[in-house]
Coordinates of C-alpha atoms in Angstrom, one line a residue:
M16 CA 64.8 -41.3 67.3
S17 CA 62.2 -38.8 66.8
F18 CA 60.6 -38.2 63.5
R19 CA 60.2 -34.7 61.9
Y20 CA 56.7 -34.0 60.4
A21 CA 56.0 -31.4 57.7
Y22 CA 52.8 -30.7 55.7
C23 CA 52.4 -29.9 52.1
N24 CA 50.7 -26.7 51.9
E25 CA 48.5 -26.7 48.7
T26 CA 45.4 -28.2 50.2
L27 CA 45.4 -25.5 52.9
A28 CA 46.3 -22.6 50.5
P29 CA 43.0 -21.7 48.9
G30 CA 41.5 -18.7 50.9
R31 CA 44.5 -18.3 53.2
T32 CA 47.7 -16.1 52.9
F33 CA 50.9 -18.0 53.3
R34 CA 51.3 -16.7 56.9
E35 CA 47.8 -18.1 57.7
Q36 CA 48.8 -21.4 56.2
C37 CA 52.0 -21.5 58.4
D38 CA 50.1 -20.5 61.6
L39 CA 47.4 -23.4 61.0
I40 CA 50.1 -26.1 60.1
A41 CA 52.1 -25.1 63.2
S42 CA 49.0 -25.0 65.4
L43 CA 48.2 -28.6 64.4
G44 CA 51.6 -29.8 65.6
Y45 CA 53.8 -29.9 62.6
T46 CA 57.3 -28.3 62.7
G47 CA 57.9 -28.1 58.8
I48 CA 56.0 -26.8 55.7
E49 CA 56.6 -28.0 52.1
V50 CA 55.6 -25.7 49.5
A51 CA 54.0 -26.1 46.1
P52 CA 55.5 -23.1 44.0
F53 CA 52.1 -22.5 42.3
T54 CA 50.6 -21.5 45.6
L55 CA 53.2 -18.7 45.8
A56 CA 53.3 -17.3 42.3
D57 CA 52.9 -18.3 38.6
A58 CA 56.7 -18.4 38.3
P59 CA 59.7 -18.1 40.6
T60 CA 60.9 -15.1 38.9
D61 CA 57.6 -13.3 39.9
L62 CA 58.9 -13.1 43.4
S63 CA 61.3 -10.5 44.4
Q64 CA 64.0 -10.8 47.0
A65 CA 61.9 -9.0 49.4
D66 CA 59.0 -11.4 48.7
R67 CA 61.1 -14.3 49.4
A68 CA 62.4 -12.9 52.7
A69 CA 58.7 -12.1 53.8
L70 CA 57.7 -15.6 53.0
K71 CA 60.7 -17.1 54.9
N72 CA 60.1 -14.8 57.9
D73 CA 56.3 -15.9 57.8
A74 CA 57.3 -19.5 58.3
F75 CA 59.9 -18.7 60.9
A76 CA 57.4 -16.4 62.8
A77 CA 54.9 -19.4 63.0
G78 CA 57.7 -21.7 64.3
L79 CA 58.2 -23.7 61.1
E80 CA 61.1 -24.8 59.0
V81 CA 60.7 -24.6 55.3
V82 CA 61.4 -28.2 54.1
G83 CA 61.4 -27.2 50.5
L84 CA 59.4 -27.5 47.3
H85 CA 57.3 -30.1 45.5
W86 CA 54.9 -30.1 42.5
L87 CA 57.8 -28.3 40.8
L88 CA 56.3 -28.2 37.3
A89 CA 52.7 -28.5 38.1
K90 CA 50.4 -25.9 36.6
T91 CA 52.9 -24.8 34.0
T92 CA 53.2 -25.0 30.3
G93 CA 56.2 -25.5 28.0
F94 CA 58.2 -27.6 30.4
H95 CA 59.0 -31.3 30.0
L96 CA 61.8 -33.6 31.4
T97 CA 62.0 -36.2 28.7
T98 CA 60.7 -34.5 25.6
A99 CA 62.5 -34.6 22.2
D100 CA 62.2 -30.8 21.9
A101 CA 65.7 -29.6 22.9
A102 CA 64.3 -26.0 23.5
A103 CA 61.8 -27.3 25.9
R104 CA 64.4 -29.3 27.8
E105 CA 66.5 -26.3 28.0
A106 CA 63.7 -24.2 29.3
T107 CA 62.8 -27.0 31.9
A108 CA 66.4 -27.0 33.3
Q109 CA 66.1 -23.2 33.6
R110 CA 62.9 -23.4 35.4
L111 CA 64.4 -26.0 37.9
I112 CA 67.4 -23.8 38.4
E113 CA 65.0 -20.8 39.2
L114 CA 63.2 -23.1 41.7
T115 CA 66.5 -24.1 43.2
D116 CA 67.2 -20.4 43.9
L117 CA 63.7 -20.0 45.3
C118 CA 63.9 -22.9 47.6
A119 CA 67.3 -21.8 48.9
D120 CA 66.1 -18.3 49.3
L121 CA 63.3 -19.6 51.5
S122 CA 65.9 -21.5 53.5
G123 CA 64.7 -24.9 52.2
S124 CA 67.2 -27.7 51.2
L125 CA 65.0 -30.1 49.2
M126 CA 62.9 -30.3 46.1
V127 CA 60.8 -33.1 45.0
L128 CA 60.6 -33.7 41.4
G129 CA 57.1 -35.4 40.7
S130 CA 55.0 -33.6 38.1
P131 CA 54.1 -36.7 36.1
Q132 CA 52.4 -34.8 33.1
Q133 CA 55.8 -33.1 32.6
R134 CA 57.7 -36.1 32.3
N135 CA 55.5 -38.8 30.6
L136 CA 57.1 -40.3 27.4
E137 CA 55.9 -38.8 24.2
E138 CA 54.5 -41.1 21.5
G139 CA 57.0 -43.2 20.0
M140 CA 59.9 -42.3 22.3
S141 CA 61.8 -45.1 23.7
L142 CA 62.6 -45.4 27.4
D143 CA 66.3 -45.2 26.6
A144 CA 65.8 -41.9 24.7
A145 CA 63.6 -40.5 27.5
T146 CA 66.1 -41.5 30.1
E147 CA 69.0 -39.7 28.3
N148 CA 66.9 -36.5 27.8
A149 CA 66.1 -36.6 31.5
A150 CA 69.8 -37.0 32.5
E151 CA 70.7 -34.2 30.2
V152 CA 68.2 -31.9 32.0
L153 CA 69.3 -32.8 35.4
K154 CA 73.0 -32.6 34.6
A155 CA 72.3 -29.0 33.7
V156 CA 70.6 -28.3 37.0
A157 CA 73.2 -30.0 39.2
P158 CA 75.8 -27.3 39.4
R159 CA 73.1 -24.9 40.8
L160 CA 71.9 -27.5 43.2
E161 CA 75.4 -28.0 44.6
E162 CA 76.0 -24.3 44.7
R163 CA 72.9 -23.5 46.7
G164 CA 73.0 -26.7 48.9
V165 CA 69.7 -28.0 47.6
T166 CA 68.9 -31.5 46.9
L167 CA 66.6 -32.6 44.1
A168 CA 64.8 -35.8 45.0
L169 CA 63.4 -37.9 42.2
E170 CA 59.9 -39.2 42.9
P171 CA 58.9 -42.5 41.5
L172 CA 55.1 -42.6 40.6
A173 CA 52.9 -45.5 39.9
P174 CA 51.9 -46.6 36.4
S175 CA 48.4 -45.1 37.0
E176 CA 50.1 -41.6 37.0
T177 CA 53.1 -41.9 34.7
N178 CA 55.0 -44.1 32.3
F179 CA 58.4 -42.6 33.3
L180 CA 60.1 -43.4 36.6
Q181 CA 57.7 -45.8 38.1
T182 CA 60.0 -47.4 40.7
C183 CA 62.6 -46.4 43.3
A184 CA 65.1 -48.6 41.4
E185 CA 64.6 -46.6 38.2
A186 CA 65.0 -43.3 40.1
V187 CA 68.1 -44.4 41.7
A188 CA 69.5 -45.6 38.3
L189 CA 68.7 -42.0 36.9
A190 CA 70.4 -40.2 39.7
D191 CA 73.4 -42.5 39.5
R192 CA 73.5 -41.5 35.7
V193 CA 73.5 -37.9 36.5
G194 CA 76.2 -38.5 39.2
S195 CA 75.6 -35.5 41.4
P196 CA 75.4 -35.9 45.2
R197 CA 72.5 -33.4 45.2
I198 CA 70.3 -35.6 43.0
R199 CA 68.8 -38.4 45.1
L200 CA 65.7 -40.5 45.7
H201 CA 62.3 -39.5 47.1
Q202 CA 59.9 -42.2 48.5
D203 CA 56.2 -41.8 48.6
V204 CA 53.9 -44.3 50.3
K205 CA 51.1 -44.0 47.7
A206 CA 53.4 -44.5 44.8
M207 CA 55.2 -47.5 46.4
V208 CA 51.9 -49.1 47.1
G209 CA 50.7 -48.6 43.6
G210 CA 53.9 -49.1 41.7
E211 CA 56.2 -51.5 43.4
S212 CA 56.0 -55.3 43.5
D213 CA 57.2 -55.3 47.1
P214 CA 55.8 -53.8 50.2
P215 CA 56.8 -50.2 51.0
A216 CA 58.8 -51.3 54.1
E217 CA 60.9 -53.5 52.0
I218 CA 61.6 -50.8 49.4
I219 CA 62.6 -48.5 52.3
R220 CA 65.2 -51.0 53.6
R221 CA 66.6 -51.4 50.0
F222 CA 67.6 -47.8 49.6
P223 CA 68.4 -46.2 52.8
E224 CA 71.6 -44.4 51.5
Q225 CA 69.9 -43.0 48.5
T226 CA 66.6 -41.7 50.1
A227 CA 66.6 -37.9 50.7
H228 CA 62.9 -37.4 51.5
F229 CA 59.7 -39.1 52.3
H230 CA 55.9 -38.5 51.7
A231 CA 53.4 -40.0 53.9
N232 CA 49.9 -40.7 52.4
D233 CA 47.4 -43.5 51.8
A234 CA 46.8 -45.2 48.4
N235 CA 43.2 -43.6 48.7
L236 CA 44.9 -40.3 48.3
L237 CA 44.1 -39.3 51.8
G238 CA 46.4 -39.1 54.8
P239 CA 48.1 -41.7 56.9
G240 CA 45.5 -43.8 59.0
M241 CA 42.6 -42.8 56.7
G242 CA 42.8 -45.9 54.5
D243 CA 44.1 -49.5 54.5
T244 CA 48.0 -48.7 54.5
D245 CA 49.6 -50.1 57.7
F246 CA 52.2 -47.4 58.8
E247 CA 53.6 -49.4 61.4
P248 CA 56.1 -51.4 59.3
I249 CA 56.7 -48.3 57.2
L250 CA 57.8 -46.1 60.1
K251 CA 59.8 -49.2 61.8
A252 CA 61.7 -49.5 58.4
L253 CA 62.4 -45.7 58.5
K254 CA 63.7 -46.1 62.0
D255 CA 65.7 -49.2 61.6
T256 CA 67.4 -47.7 58.6
G257 CA 68.3 -44.5 60.4
Y258 CA 66.3 -42.2 58.3
D259 CA 66.7 -38.7 59.7
G260 CA 64.9 -36.5 57.1
W261 CA 61.4 -35.1 57.2
I262 CA 58.2 -37.1 56.9
S263 CA 55.9 -34.7 55.0
V264 CA 52.1 -35.4 54.8
E265 CA 50.9 -35.0 51.2
V266 CA 47.3 -35.6 50.3
F267 CA 45.1 -35.3 47.4
A268 CA 41.6 -35.9 48.3
D269 CA 39.1 -33.8 50.4
G270 CA 38.0 -36.6 52.9
P271 CA 36.8 -34.8 56.1
G272 CA 38.2 -31.6 54.9
P273 CA 41.8 -30.2 54.6
V274 CA 42.1 -29.1 58.2
E275 CA 40.7 -32.2 59.7
T276 CA 42.8 -34.3 57.3
A277 CA 46.1 -32.6 58.4
R278 CA 45.1 -33.0 62.1
L279 CA 44.2 -36.8 61.9
S280 CA 47.2 -37.6 59.7
L281 CA 49.7 -36.3 62.2
E282 CA 47.8 -37.8 65.1
H283 CA 48.0 -41.2 63.3
L284 CA 51.7 -40.9 62.6
K285 CA 52.6 -40.0 66.2
A286 CA 50.6 -42.8 67.6
V287 CA 52.2 -45.3 65.3
A288 CA 55.8 -43.8 65.9
A289 CA 55.3 -44.2 69.6
K290 CA 54.9 -48.0 69.1
V291 CA 58.1 -48.4 66.9

Protein backbone atom coordinates (compact mmCIF):
# COMPACT_ATOMS: atom_id res chain seq x y z
CA MET A 1 0.00 0.00 0.00
CA SER A 2 1.08 3.60 -0.54
CA PHE A 3 0.66 6.22 2.14
CA ARG A 4 -0.75 9.66 1.40
CA TYR A 5 1.12 12.58 2.94
CA ALA A 6 -0.21 16.00 3.85
CA TYR A 7 1.33 18.99 5.58
CA CYS A 8 -0.21 21.19 8.27
CA ASN A 9 -0.07 24.74 6.99
CA GLU A 10 0.38 26.95 10.05
CA THR A 11 4.20 27.01 10.11
CA LEU A 12 4.27 27.99 6.44
CA ALA A 13 1.49 30.58 6.64
CA PRO A 14 3.35 33.66 7.94
CA GLY A 15 4.20 35.93 5.03
CA ARG A 16 2.56 33.68 2.42
CA THR A 17 -0.84 33.68 0.79
CA PHE A 18 -2.83 30.47 0.91
CA ARG A 19 -2.03 29.83 -2.74
CA GLU A 20 1.67 30.31 -2.02
CA GLN A 21 1.43 27.85 0.86
CA CYS A 22 -0.27 25.31 -1.39
CA ASP A 23 2.30 25.73 -4.17
CA LEU A 24 5.14 25.30 -1.69
CA ILE A 25 3.66 22.21 -0.05
CA ALA A 26 3.03 20.62 -3.45
CA SER A 27 6.54 21.47 -4.64
CA LEU A 28 7.97 19.54 -1.69
CA GLY A 29 6.11 16.39 -2.74
CA TYR A 30 3.04 16.40 -0.49
CA THR A 31 -0.36 15.75 -2.02
CA GLY A 32 -2.56 17.13 0.76
CA ILE A 33 -2.87 20.22 2.94
CA GLU A 34 -4.34 20.31 6.44
CA VAL A 35 -5.48 23.77 7.47
CA ALA A 36 -5.49 25.63 10.78
CA PRO A 37 -8.58 27.86 10.56
CA PHE A 38 -6.85 30.81 12.25
CA THR A 39 -4.55 31.07 9.22
CA LEU A 40 -7.59 31.82 7.05
CA ALA A 41 -9.72 34.16 9.17
CA ASP A 42 -10.57 35.05 12.75
CA ALA A 43 -13.85 33.13 12.47
CA PRO A 44 -15.35 30.79 9.87
CA THR A 45 -18.25 33.17 9.36
CA ASP A 46 -15.77 35.80 8.13
CA LEU A 47 -15.28 33.72 4.98
CA SER A 48 -17.95 34.11 2.31
CA GLN A 49 -18.91 31.33 -0.07
CA ALA A 50 -16.80 33.09 -2.71
CA ASP A 51 -13.85 33.13 -0.31
CA ARG A 52 -14.25 29.42 0.35
CA ALA A 53 -14.49 28.60 -3.33
CA ALA A 54 -11.33 30.59 -4.02
CA LEU A 55 -9.41 28.81 -1.25
CA LYS A 56 -10.56 25.40 -2.50
CA ASN A 57 -9.53 26.33 -6.03
CA ASP A 58 -6.11 27.49 -4.79
CA ALA A 59 -5.47 24.03 -3.34
CA PHE A 60 -6.74 22.21 -6.41
CA ALA A 61 -4.72 24.42 -8.75
CA ALA A 62 -1.58 23.51 -6.82
CA GLY A 63 -2.44 19.82 -7.14
CA LEU A 64 -3.38 19.34 -3.48
CA GLU A 65 -6.36 17.80 -1.74
CA VAL A 66 -7.70 19.63 1.30
CA VAL A 67 -7.58 17.00 4.03
CA GLY A 68 -9.50 19.15 6.49
CA LEU A 69 -8.96 21.32 9.55
CA HIS A 70 -7.07 21.13 12.86
CA TRP A 71 -6.33 23.52 15.76
CA LEU A 72 -10.09 24.07 15.69
CA LEU A 73 -10.37 26.32 18.74
CA ALA A 74 -6.86 27.75 18.83
CA LYS A 75 -6.51 31.54 19.07
CA THR A 76 -10.15 31.96 20.10
CA THR A 77 -11.93 33.14 23.23
CA GLY A 78 -15.21 32.09 24.75
CA PHE A 79 -15.14 28.47 23.64
CA HIS A 80 -14.55 25.43 25.86
CA LEU A 81 -15.45 21.76 25.53
CA THR A 82 -15.80 20.73 29.18
CA THR A 83 -16.73 23.96 30.98
CA ALA A 84 -19.57 24.14 33.50
CA ASP A 85 -20.80 27.25 31.65
CA ALA A 86 -23.74 26.03 29.55
CA ALA A 87 -23.70 29.12 27.33
CA ALA A 88 -20.02 28.59 26.55
CA ARG A 89 -20.67 24.94 25.69
CA GLU A 90 -23.48 25.99 23.36
CA ALA A 91 -21.21 28.55 21.72
CA THR A 92 -18.52 25.89 21.34
CA ALA A 93 -20.94 23.53 19.62
CA GLN A 94 -21.99 26.33 17.28
CA ARG A 95 -18.37 27.14 16.42
CA LEU A 96 -17.69 23.47 15.67
CA ILE A 97 -20.78 23.40 13.43
CA GLU A 98 -19.49 26.47 11.59
CA LEU A 99 -16.11 24.79 11.19
CA THR A 100 -17.82 21.66 9.86
CA ASP A 101 -19.41 23.75 7.13
CA LEU A 102 -16.09 25.44 6.35
CA CYS A 103 -14.34 22.09 6.14
CA ALA A 104 -16.92 20.67 3.76
CA ASP A 105 -16.98 23.85 1.66
CA LEU A 106 -13.20 23.52 1.21
CA SER A 107 -13.82 19.89 0.10
CA GLY A 108 -12.26 18.56 3.31
CA SER A 109 -13.71 15.59 5.14
CA LEU A 110 -11.90 15.61 8.48
CA MET A 111 -11.41 17.84 11.52
CA VAL A 112 -8.97 17.18 14.35
CA LEU A 113 -10.16 18.28 17.79
CA GLY A 114 -7.05 19.03 19.82
CA SER A 115 -7.00 22.56 21.28
CA PRO A 116 -5.91 21.58 24.83
CA GLN A 117 -6.52 24.98 26.41
CA GLN A 118 -10.16 24.83 25.35
CA ARG A 119 -10.79 21.45 26.96
CA ASN A 120 -8.80 21.40 30.23
CA LEU A 121 -10.84 20.64 33.33
CA GLU A 122 -11.84 23.68 35.32
CA GLU A 123 -10.73 23.80 38.93
CA GLY A 124 -12.86 21.51 41.05
CA MET A 125 -14.54 19.76 38.11
CA SER A 126 -14.64 15.98 38.17
CA LEU A 127 -13.59 13.92 35.18
CA ASP A 128 -17.11 12.45 34.97
CA ALA A 129 -18.69 15.90 34.80
CA ALA A 130 -16.19 17.08 32.20
CA THR A 131 -16.82 13.99 30.09
CA GLU A 132 -20.58 14.53 30.24
CA ASN A 133 -20.15 18.17 29.21
CA ALA A 134 -17.88 17.22 26.30
CA ALA A 135 -20.32 14.54 25.15
CA GLU A 136 -23.15 17.09 25.23
CA VAL A 137 -21.21 19.44 22.94
CA LEU A 138 -20.25 16.67 20.54
CA LYS A 139 -23.80 15.30 20.37
CA ALA A 140 -24.97 18.76 19.30
CA VAL A 141 -22.38 18.82 16.51
CA ALA A 142 -22.87 15.25 15.28
CA PRO A 143 -25.93 15.86 13.06
CA ARG A 144 -24.09 18.52 11.05
CA LEU A 145 -21.04 16.28 10.74
CA GLU A 146 -23.23 13.51 9.40
CA GLU A 147 -25.08 15.87 7.05
CA ARG A 148 -21.88 17.32 5.56
CA GLY A 149 -19.85 14.09 5.48
CA VAL A 150 -17.17 15.37 7.84
CA THR A 151 -15.47 13.27 10.52
CA LEU A 152 -14.45 14.88 13.81
CA ALA A 153 -11.38 13.05 15.11
CA LEU A 154 -10.70 13.34 18.85
CA GLU A 155 -7.02 13.92 19.55
CA PRO A 156 -5.55 12.57 22.80
CA LEU A 157 -2.73 14.75 24.12
CA ALA A 158 -0.05 14.09 26.71
CA PRO A 159 -0.43 15.12 30.37
CA SER A 160 2.09 17.88 29.73
CA GLU A 161 -0.49 19.50 27.43
CA THR A 162 -3.89 18.74 28.92
CA ASN A 163 -5.71 16.99 31.77
CA PHE A 164 -8.59 15.81 29.57
CA LEU A 165 -8.38 13.04 26.94
CA GLN A 166 -4.79 11.94 27.48
CA THR A 167 -4.95 8.50 25.88
CA CYS A 168 -6.46 6.88 22.81
CA ALA A 169 -8.58 4.65 25.04
CA GLU A 170 -10.14 7.73 26.67
CA ALA A 171 -10.86 9.31 23.28
CA VAL A 172 -12.47 6.11 22.00
CA ALA A 173 -14.62 5.90 25.13
CA LEU A 174 -15.85 9.47 24.57
CA ALA A 175 -16.58 8.76 20.90
CA ASP A 176 -18.52 5.65 21.90
CA ARG A 177 -20.48 7.70 24.43
CA VAL A 178 -21.54 10.13 21.70
CA GLY A 179 -22.42 7.29 19.36
CA SER A 180 -21.96 8.96 15.99
CA PRO A 181 -20.06 7.26 13.15
CA ARG A 182 -18.64 10.69 12.33
CA ILE A 183 -16.84 11.06 15.68
CA ARG A 184 -13.74 8.91 15.79
CA LEU A 185 -10.11 8.75 16.99
CA HIS A 186 -7.11 10.77 15.91
CA GLN A 187 -3.59 9.50 16.67
CA ASP A 188 -0.55 11.75 17.05
CA VAL A 189 2.97 10.38 17.48
CA LYS A 190 4.17 13.12 19.83
CA ALA A 191 1.12 12.64 22.03
CA MET A 192 1.42 8.85 22.08
CA VAL A 193 5.09 9.03 23.03
CA GLY A 194 4.31 11.48 25.83
CA GLY A 195 1.03 10.13 27.11
CA GLU A 196 0.73 6.39 26.56
CA SER A 197 2.33 3.63 28.62
CA ASP A 198 2.85 1.46 25.51
CA PRO A 199 4.81 2.23 22.32
CA PRO A 200 3.00 4.03 19.49
CA ALA A 201 3.03 0.96 17.24
CA GLU A 202 1.18 -1.04 19.87
CA ILE A 203 -1.41 1.69 20.32
CA ILE A 204 -1.91 1.85 16.54
CA ARG A 205 -2.56 -1.89 16.44
CA ARG A 206 -5.03 -1.61 19.33
CA PHE A 207 -7.41 0.82 17.63
CA PRO A 208 -7.36 0.21 13.86
CA GLU A 209 -11.12 0.43 13.37
CA GLN A 210 -11.52 3.61 15.38
CA THR A 211 -8.63 5.60 13.87
CA ALA A 212 -9.67 8.21 11.32
CA HIS A 213 -6.51 10.28 11.01
CA PHE A 214 -2.81 10.35 11.89
CA HIS A 215 -0.25 13.06 12.69
CA ALA A 216 3.45 12.34 12.21
CA ASN A 217 5.90 14.31 14.32
CA ASP A 218 8.60 13.77 16.93
CA ALA A 219 8.44 14.20 20.68
CA ASN A 220 10.94 17.06 20.27
CA LEU A 221 8.19 18.99 18.38
CA LEU A 222 9.99 18.69 15.04
CA GLY A 223 9.24 16.41 12.13
CA PRO A 224 9.74 12.68 11.58
CA GLY A 225 13.41 11.76 11.48
CA MET A 226 14.45 14.91 13.33
CA GLY A 227 14.45 13.33 16.78
CA ASP A 228 14.70 9.99 18.57
CA THR A 229 11.37 8.48 17.51
CA ASP A 230 11.74 5.37 15.36
CA PHE A 231 9.14 5.59 12.59
CA GLU A 232 9.75 2.15 11.11
CA PRO A 233 7.55 0.25 13.61
CA ILE A 234 5.00 3.06 13.43
CA LEU A 235 4.59 2.92 9.66
CA LYS A 236 4.70 -0.86 9.73
CA ALA A 237 1.83 -0.89 12.22
CA LEU A 238 -0.18 1.49 10.02
CA LYS A 239 0.48 -0.72 7.00
CA ASP A 240 -0.29 -3.96 8.83
CA THR A 241 -3.59 -2.60 10.17
CA GLY A 242 -4.66 -1.40 6.73
CA TYR A 243 -4.71 2.30 7.56
CA ASP A 244 -5.74 4.11 4.39
CA GLY A 245 -6.14 7.67 5.67
CA TRP A 246 -3.73 10.57 5.44
CA ILE A 247 -0.46 10.92 7.31
CA SER A 248 -0.19 14.63 8.06
CA VAL A 249 3.08 16.12 9.24
CA GLU A 250 2.45 18.54 12.10
CA VAL A 251 5.41 20.33 13.67
CA PHE A 252 5.70 22.95 16.40
CA ALA A 253 9.38 23.97 16.57
CA ASP A 254 11.51 25.96 14.14
CA GLY A 255 14.48 23.61 13.80
CA PRO A 256 16.21 24.27 10.47
CA GLY A 257 13.29 26.45 9.37
CA PRO A 258 9.74 25.64 8.27
CA VAL A 259 10.47 24.81 4.66
CA GLU A 260 13.47 22.61 5.38
CA THR A 261 11.55 20.90 8.18
CA ALA A 262 8.73 20.10 5.77
CA ARG A 263 11.17 18.78 3.19
CA LEU A 264 13.16 16.61 5.60
CA SER A 265 10.01 15.21 7.21
CA LEU A 266 8.59 13.90 3.95
CA GLU A 267 11.97 12.62 2.83
CA HIS A 268 12.25 10.59 6.03
CA LEU A 269 8.70 9.22 5.90
CA LYS A 270 9.11 8.08 2.30
CA ALA A 271 12.45 6.43 3.06
CA VAL A 272 10.99 4.54 6.01
CA ALA A 273 7.85 3.59 4.07
CA ALA A 274 10.04 2.03 1.39
CA LYS A 275 11.41 -0.35 4.02
CA VAL A 276 8.06 -1.52 5.35
